[in-house]
Amino acid sequence: MEALAGRQDRAGLGMVMMLAAWFMFACTDSSVKWLVLGGLGAFQLAFARYGVALILSVISMRHRAFRGTRLTPRQIRLLLLRAVLLVTSTISNFVALRYLSLTMTAAIMFSSPIIVSALAVPLLGEKIGPWRWFAIGLGFVGVLCVVRPFGAGFHWASALIVYNATALALFSIITRKLSGEVATQVMQIWAGAMGTLVLLPLAIWSWQPISGTLTWALYLAIGAFAWTGHEIFARAHRYADVSLLMPFSYSYLVYMAGAGWLLFGALPDGMTLVGAGIIVVSGLIIWWRENRPGGAT
């Protein structure tokens, strides 16, 4: 009984950490929206996100993760592609946040697991049954409800978030391919270093003066929020299985809707809420099928 209680306590800790991780991610995007509306550019903000996170990663890294690390040409190519996808998705997200509500960007972002399921067939050779195909189609309907590509309310920045979701889906698949081959810290350093190096000249070229203590604090906090979120996210999986933690990721939608209302006075309209609900349901169907006895079908 004591052992069971201990496991339950650890699982509870994992759930709380998952909620905290997504809160940090919501803080990142809310801060970015505040700053872009204040006149700072996407390249300048993306550089802060990667530069600060890289510094924190180097400070906290365990050197034993790099001892004896010999990367094959294939692994290097995948690491480079993974970093490119992450950096470009960050830039597209930061640009879109200038024009779209936090709730809309969060809702479209959560189509990424659905895209992963669809791409797992050609890229990973996974077999998908009728239930998952149904969920993928349902998720696509949800995205159409949010984006409304053929309506008067369509904004071109929605396409950037769709790209963001697709890039993160490919990022997840590459991470899955590299897991077990390359240490997580090595992957983090590669992504952080590439983001910092690529964005540095772009940030200098598009630099806008930063004035005020709050603006500077938020600018530097972007990378700290993102890095902290990823650290908590990874540690949460030490205390509970991914099957238990995954539904808590949808707290991000709640956080973003709340931040949009509190900070910007923006409430999501009915179609955005309907589309977000459909996307959540489709994601939960995929999660349920993947974790049921017999596997995903």
Short mmCIF file of N, CA, C and O in Angstrom, two decimals, residues 76-164:
data_model
loop_
_atom_site.label_atom_id
_atom_site.label_comp_id
_atom_site.label_asym_id
_atom_site.label_seq_id
_atom_site.Cartn_x
_atom_site.Cartn_y
_atom_site.Cartn_z
N ILE A 76 23.88 13.89 -37.86
CA ILE A 76 24.14 15.33 -38.02
C ILE A 76 23.11 15.97 -38.95
O ILE A 76 22.60 17.06 -38.68
N ARG A 77 22.79 15.27 -40.06
CA ARG A 77 21.78 15.80 -40.98
C ARG A 77 20.43 15.95 -40.28
O ARG A 77 19.74 16.96 -40.45
N LEU A 78 20.05 14.94 -39.50
CA LEU A 78 18.78 15.00 -38.80
C LEU A 78 18.77 16.09 -37.72
O LEU A 78 17.77 16.78 -37.53
N LEU A 79 19.90 16.25 -37.04
CA LEU A 79 19.99 17.31 -36.02
C LEU A 79 19.87 18.69 -36.66
O LEU A 79 19.20 19.58 -36.11
N LEU A 80 20.51 18.87 -37.82
CA LEU A 80 20.42 20.15 -38.52
C LEU A 80 18.99 20.41 -38.99
O LEU A 80 18.46 21.52 -38.82
N LEU A 81 18.35 19.39 -39.58
CA LEU A 81 16.98 19.55 -40.05
C LEU A 81 16.04 19.81 -38.88
O LEU A 81 15.15 20.68 -38.97
N ARG A 82 16.25 19.11 -37.78
CA ARG A 82 15.43 19.31 -36.58
C ARG A 82 15.55 20.74 -36.08
O ARG A 82 14.55 21.39 -35.73
N ALA A 83 16.77 21.26 -36.06
CA ALA A 83 17.00 22.63 -35.60
C ALA A 83 16.36 23.65 -36.54
O ALA A 83 15.76 24.63 -36.10
N VAL A 84 16.49 23.42 -37.85
CA VAL A 84 15.89 24.33 -38.83
C VAL A 84 14.37 24.38 -38.65
O VAL A 84 13.75 25.46 -38.68
N LEU A 85 13.76 23.22 -38.47
CA LEU A 85 12.31 23.18 -38.29
C LEU A 85 11.88 23.94 -37.04
O LEU A 85 10.90 24.68 -37.05
N LEU A 86 12.64 23.76 -35.96
CA LEU A 86 12.29 24.43 -34.71
C LEU A 86 12.45 25.95 -34.83
O LEU A 86 11.58 26.71 -34.39
N VAL A 87 13.54 26.39 -35.43
CA VAL A 87 13.80 27.82 -35.56
C VAL A 87 12.77 28.49 -36.47
O VAL A 87 12.22 29.55 -36.14
N THR A 88 12.50 27.88 -37.62
CA THR A 88 11.54 28.48 -38.55
C THR A 88 10.13 28.49 -37.96
O THR A 88 9.36 29.43 -38.19
N SER A 89 9.79 27.45 -37.20
CA SER A 89 8.47 27.43 -36.58
C SER A 89 8.36 28.52 -35.52
O SER A 89 7.30 29.14 -35.36
N THR A 90 9.44 28.77 -34.80
CA THR A 90 9.43 29.85 -33.81
C THR A 90 9.23 31.20 -34.47
O THR A 90 8.43 32.02 -34.00
N ILE A 91 9.94 31.44 -35.56
CA ILE A 91 9.81 32.72 -36.26
C ILE A 91 8.38 32.91 -36.78
O ILE A 91 7.77 33.97 -36.61
N SER A 92 7.83 31.86 -37.41
CA SER A 92 6.47 31.98 -37.95
C SER A 92 5.46 32.21 -36.83
O SER A 92 4.51 32.98 -36.98
N ASN A 93 5.68 31.56 -35.69
CA ASN A 93 4.79 31.74 -34.54
C ASN A 93 4.84 33.17 -34.03
O ASN A 93 3.81 33.81 -33.76
N PHE A 94 6.05 33.72 -33.91
CA PHE A 94 6.21 35.07 -33.38
C PHE A 94 5.64 36.12 -34.33
O PHE A 94 5.10 37.13 -33.89
N VAL A 95 5.77 35.89 -35.64
CA VAL A 95 5.18 36.81 -36.60
C VAL A 95 3.65 36.76 -36.50
O VAL A 95 2.97 37.80 -36.45
N ALA A 96 3.09 35.55 -36.43
CA ALA A 96 1.64 35.40 -36.39
C ALA A 96 1.02 35.98 -35.13
O ALA A 96 -0.11 36.47 -35.15
N LEU A 97 1.76 35.94 -34.02
CA LEU A 97 1.21 36.45 -32.77
C LEU A 97 0.92 37.94 -32.83
O LEU A 97 0.14 38.45 -32.02
N ARG A 98 1.52 38.65 -33.75
CA ARG A 98 1.22 40.07 -33.91
C ARG A 98 -0.21 40.27 -34.39
O ARG A 98 -0.86 41.29 -34.09
N TYR A 99 -0.73 39.30 -35.16
CA TYR A 99 -2.01 39.49 -35.84
C TYR A 99 -3.14 38.63 -35.30
O TYR A 99 -4.31 38.98 -35.46
N LEU A 100 -2.81 37.49 -34.69
CA LEU A 100 -3.84 36.54 -34.27
C LEU A 100 -4.00 36.53 -32.76
O LEU A 100 -3.07 36.87 -32.02
N SER A 101 -5.16 36.11 -32.31
CA SER A 101 -5.40 36.00 -30.88
C SER A 101 -4.62 34.81 -30.32
O SER A 101 -4.28 33.86 -31.05
N LEU A 102 -4.35 34.86 -29.02
CA LEU A 102 -3.63 33.77 -28.38
C LEU A 102 -4.41 32.46 -28.46
O LEU A 102 -3.83 31.39 -28.64
N THR A 103 -5.73 32.54 -28.33
CA THR A 103 -6.54 31.32 -28.38
C THR A 103 -6.48 30.68 -29.76
O THR A 103 -6.38 29.45 -29.88
N MET A 104 -6.55 31.49 -30.81
CA MET A 104 -6.50 30.94 -32.16
C MET A 104 -5.16 30.26 -32.44
O MET A 104 -5.13 29.15 -32.98
N THR A 105 -4.07 30.92 -32.07
CA THR A 105 -2.76 30.31 -32.32
C THR A 105 -2.61 29.01 -31.53
O THR A 105 -2.07 28.02 -32.04
N ALA A 106 -3.10 28.98 -30.29
CA ALA A 106 -3.00 27.77 -29.48
C ALA A 106 -3.83 26.64 -30.08
O ALA A 106 -3.39 25.49 -30.12
N ALA A 107 -5.03 26.97 -30.56
CA ALA A 107 -5.90 25.94 -31.12
C ALA A 107 -5.28 25.31 -32.36
O ALA A 107 -5.27 24.07 -32.52
N ILE A 108 -4.76 26.15 -33.27
CA ILE A 108 -4.14 25.60 -34.48
C ILE A 108 -2.90 24.80 -34.13
O ILE A 108 -2.63 23.75 -34.73
N MET A 109 -2.14 25.28 -33.14
CA MET A 109 -0.93 24.56 -32.73
C MET A 109 -1.23 23.14 -32.29
O MET A 109 -0.42 22.23 -32.50
N PHE A 110 -2.39 22.93 -31.67
CA PHE A 110 -2.70 21.60 -31.17
C PHE A 110 -3.15 20.64 -32.26
O PHE A 110 -3.54 19.50 -31.96
N SER A 111 -3.10 21.07 -33.52
CA SER A 111 -3.28 20.12 -34.61
C SER A 111 -1.98 19.37 -34.90
O SER A 111 -1.97 18.41 -35.68
N SER A 112 -0.88 19.78 -34.27
CA SER A 112 0.41 19.13 -34.52
C SER A 112 0.40 17.63 -34.25
O SER A 112 0.89 16.84 -35.07
N PRO A 113 -0.16 17.13 -33.11
CA PRO A 113 -0.22 15.68 -32.90
C PRO A 113 -1.02 14.95 -33.97
O PRO A 113 -0.72 13.80 -34.31
N ILE A 114 -2.03 15.64 -34.52
CA ILE A 114 -2.84 15.04 -35.57
C ILE A 114 -2.01 14.91 -36.85
O ILE A 114 -2.06 13.90 -37.55
N ILE A 115 -1.22 15.95 -37.14
CA ILE A 115 -0.34 15.91 -38.31
C ILE A 115 0.73 14.84 -38.13
O ILE A 115 1.10 14.14 -39.09
N VAL A 116 1.23 14.68 -36.90
CA VAL A 116 2.21 13.63 -36.62
C VAL A 116 1.64 12.27 -36.99
O VAL A 116 2.29 11.44 -37.62
N SER A 117 0.39 12.01 -36.60
CA SER A 117 -0.24 10.73 -36.90
C SER A 117 -0.35 10.50 -38.40
O SER A 117 -0.12 9.40 -38.90
N ALA A 118 -0.70 11.57 -39.14
CA ALA A 118 -0.82 11.43 -40.59
C ALA A 118 0.53 11.18 -41.25
O ALA A 118 0.65 10.34 -42.15
N LEU A 119 1.57 11.90 -40.80
CA LEU A 119 2.90 11.76 -41.40
C LEU A 119 3.63 10.50 -40.96
O LEU A 119 4.61 10.10 -41.58
N ALA A 120 3.17 9.89 -39.86
CA ALA A 120 3.83 8.68 -39.37
C ALA A 120 3.71 7.53 -40.37
O ALA A 120 4.52 6.61 -40.36
N VAL A 121 2.71 7.60 -41.24
CA VAL A 121 2.55 6.53 -42.24
C VAL A 121 3.68 6.55 -43.26
O VAL A 121 4.41 5.56 -43.42
N PRO A 122 3.91 7.67 -43.98
CA PRO A 122 4.99 7.65 -44.98
C PRO A 122 6.39 7.75 -44.38
O PRO A 122 7.34 7.24 -44.97
N LEU A 123 6.53 8.42 -43.23
CA LEU A 123 7.87 8.69 -42.71
C LEU A 123 8.36 7.64 -41.72
O LEU A 123 9.56 7.40 -41.62
N LEU A 124 7.47 7.04 -40.97
CA LEU A 124 7.87 6.05 -39.97
C LEU A 124 7.38 4.64 -40.30
O LEU A 124 7.72 3.69 -39.60
N GLY A 125 6.57 4.53 -41.35
CA GLY A 125 6.07 3.22 -41.73
C GLY A 125 5.04 2.65 -40.78
O GLY A 125 4.79 1.43 -40.77
N GLU A 126 4.42 3.52 -39.97
CA GLU A 126 3.41 3.03 -39.02
C GLU A 126 2.10 2.75 -39.76
O GLU A 126 1.77 3.39 -40.75
N LYS A 127 1.35 1.79 -39.24
CA LYS A 127 0.05 1.47 -39.80
C LYS A 127 -1.03 2.15 -38.96
O LYS A 127 -1.00 2.11 -37.74
N ILE A 128 -1.97 2.76 -39.65
CA ILE A 128 -3.04 3.49 -38.98
C ILE A 128 -4.38 2.87 -39.36
O ILE A 128 -4.66 2.65 -40.54
N GLY A 129 -5.17 2.59 -38.34
CA GLY A 129 -6.48 2.00 -38.55
C GLY A 129 -7.56 3.05 -38.78
O GLY A 129 -7.29 4.26 -38.78
N PRO A 130 -8.79 2.59 -38.95
CA PRO A 130 -9.88 3.53 -39.28
C PRO A 130 -10.16 4.56 -38.19
O PRO A 130 -10.54 5.69 -38.50
N TRP A 131 -9.97 4.17 -36.92
CA TRP A 131 -10.24 5.12 -35.84
C TRP A 131 -9.29 6.31 -35.91
O TRP A 131 -9.69 7.48 -35.75
N ARG A 132 -8.01 6.07 -36.13
CA ARG A 132 -7.06 7.17 -36.18
C ARG A 132 -7.25 8.02 -37.44
O ARG A 132 -7.09 9.23 -37.41
N TRP A 133 -7.61 7.37 -38.57
CA TRP A 133 -7.90 8.14 -39.76
C TRP A 133 -9.12 9.04 -39.54
O TRP A 133 -9.16 10.18 -40.00
N PHE A 134 -10.09 8.51 -38.81
CA PHE A 134 -11.26 9.32 -38.47
C PHE A 134 -10.85 10.52 -37.63
O PHE A 134 -11.31 11.64 -37.86
N ALA A 135 -9.98 10.28 -36.65
CA ALA A 135 -9.51 11.37 -35.78
C ALA A 135 -8.72 12.40 -36.57
O ALA A 135 -8.85 13.61 -36.32
N ILE A 136 -7.90 11.95 -37.51
CA ILE A 136 -7.13 12.88 -38.35
C ILE A 136 -8.07 13.75 -39.18
O ILE A 136 -7.90 14.98 -39.27
N GLY A 137 -9.08 13.13 -39.78
CA GLY A 137 -10.06 13.90 -40.55
C GLY A 137 -10.84 14.87 -39.69
O GLY A 137 -11.10 16.01 -40.08
N LEU A 138 -11.20 14.42 -38.48
CA LEU A 138 -11.93 15.29 -37.55
C LEU A 138 -11.06 16.49 -37.15
O LEU A 138 -11.55 17.62 -37.07
N GLY A 139 -9.78 16.24 -36.90
CA GLY A 139 -8.88 17.33 -36.55
C GLY A 139 -8.75 18.33 -37.67
O GLY A 139 -8.68 19.55 -37.43
N PHE A 140 -8.74 17.84 -38.92
CA PHE A 140 -8.68 18.74 -40.08
C PHE A 140 -9.91 19.64 -40.14
O PHE A 140 -9.81 20.84 -40.43
N VAL A 141 -11.07 19.06 -39.84
CA VAL A 141 -12.30 19.86 -39.79
C VAL A 141 -12.18 20.94 -38.72
O VAL A 141 -12.59 22.09 -38.92
N GLY A 142 -11.62 20.57 -37.55
CA GLY A 142 -11.43 21.54 -36.48
C GLY A 142 -10.54 22.69 -36.89
O GLY A 142 -10.81 23.86 -36.58
N VAL A 143 -9.45 22.37 -37.59
CA VAL A 143 -8.54 23.42 -38.07
C VAL A 143 -9.26 24.35 -39.05
O VAL A 143 -9.10 25.57 -39.00
N LEU A 144 -10.08 23.79 -39.94
CA LEU A 144 -10.84 24.61 -40.88
C LEU A 144 -11.80 25.55 -40.15
O LEU A 144 -11.99 26.70 -40.56
N CYS A 145 -12.40 25.05 -39.04
CA CYS A 145 -13.30 25.90 -38.26
C CYS A 145 -12.56 27.09 -37.65
O CYS A 145 -13.09 28.20 -37.58
N VAL A 146 -11.33 26.85 -37.20
CA VAL A 146 -10.55 27.93 -36.58
C VAL A 146 -10.00 28.89 -37.63
O VAL A 146 -10.10 30.12 -37.49
N VAL A 147 -9.42 28.33 -38.69
CA VAL A 147 -8.75 29.16 -39.70
C VAL A 147 -9.76 29.85 -40.61
O VAL A 147 -9.55 31.00 -41.02
N ARG A 148 -10.83 29.12 -40.99
CA ARG A 148 -11.84 29.65 -41.92
C ARG A 148 -11.21 30.20 -43.19
O ARG A 148 -11.28 31.42 -43.49
N PRO A 149 -10.53 29.33 -43.96
CA PRO A 149 -9.75 29.81 -45.11
C PRO A 149 -10.58 30.44 -46.21
O PRO A 149 -10.05 31.18 -47.04
N PHE A 150 -11.90 30.14 -46.25
CA PHE A 150 -12.71 30.67 -47.35
C PHE A 150 -13.69 31.73 -46.87
O PHE A 150 -14.58 32.13 -47.63
N GLY A 151 -13.51 32.19 -45.63
CA GLY A 151 -14.43 33.18 -45.10
C GLY A 151 -13.82 34.56 -45.03
O GLY A 151 -12.62 34.75 -45.23
N ALA A 152 -14.66 35.53 -44.72
CA ALA A 152 -14.20 36.91 -44.65
C ALA A 152 -13.27 37.13 -43.47
O ALA A 152 -12.47 38.06 -43.47
N GLY A 153 -13.36 36.25 -42.46
CA GLY A 153 -12.54 36.41 -41.27
C GLY A 153 -11.15 35.80 -41.39
O GLY A 153 -10.37 35.84 -40.44
N PHE A 154 -10.81 35.24 -42.56
CA PHE A 154 -9.50 34.60 -42.73
C PHE A 154 -8.39 35.64 -42.70
O PHE A 154 -8.49 36.71 -43.30
N HIS A 155 -7.33 35.31 -41.97
CA HIS A 155 -6.13 36.17 -41.94
C HIS A 155 -4.94 35.36 -42.42
O HIS A 155 -4.76 34.20 -42.02
N TRP A 156 -4.12 35.96 -43.26
CA TRP A 156 -2.98 35.24 -43.83
C TRP A 156 -2.04 34.68 -42.77
O TRP A 156 -1.36 33.68 -43.00
N ALA A 157 -2.00 35.30 -41.59
CA ALA A 157 -1.10 34.82 -40.54
C ALA A 157 -1.51 33.44 -40.04
O ALA A 157 -0.68 32.72 -39.45
N SER A 158 -2.76 33.03 -40.28
CA SER A 158 -3.19 31.68 -39.89
C SER A 158 -2.36 30.62 -40.61
O SER A 158 -2.09 29.55 -40.05
N ALA A 159 -1.96 30.93 -41.85
CA ALA A 159 -1.14 29.98 -42.61
C ALA A 159 0.21 29.77 -41.94
O ALA A 159 0.78 28.67 -42.01
N LEU A 160 0.72 30.80 -41.28
CA LEU A 160 2.00 30.66 -40.57
C LEU A 160 1.87 29.69 -39.41
O LEU A 160 2.78 28.90 -39.14
N ILE A 161 0.74 29.72 -38.70
CA ILE A 161 0.55 28.80 -37.58
C ILE A 161 0.34 27.38 -38.09
O ILE A 161 0.77 26.41 -37.46
N VAL A 162 -0.32 27.24 -39.24
CA VAL A 162 -0.47 25.90 -39.83
C VAL A 162 0.92 25.36 -40.20
O VAL A 162 1.22 24.18 -39.97
N TYR A 163 1.77 26.23 -40.77
CA TYR A 163 3.15 25.80 -41.03
C TYR A 163 3.84 25.43 -39.72
O TYR A 163 4.57 24.43 -39.66
N ASN A 164 3.63 26.23 -38.70
CA ASN A 164 4.23 25.99 -37.40
C ASN A 164 3.85 24.59 -36.88
O ASN A 164 4.70 23.83 -36.42
#
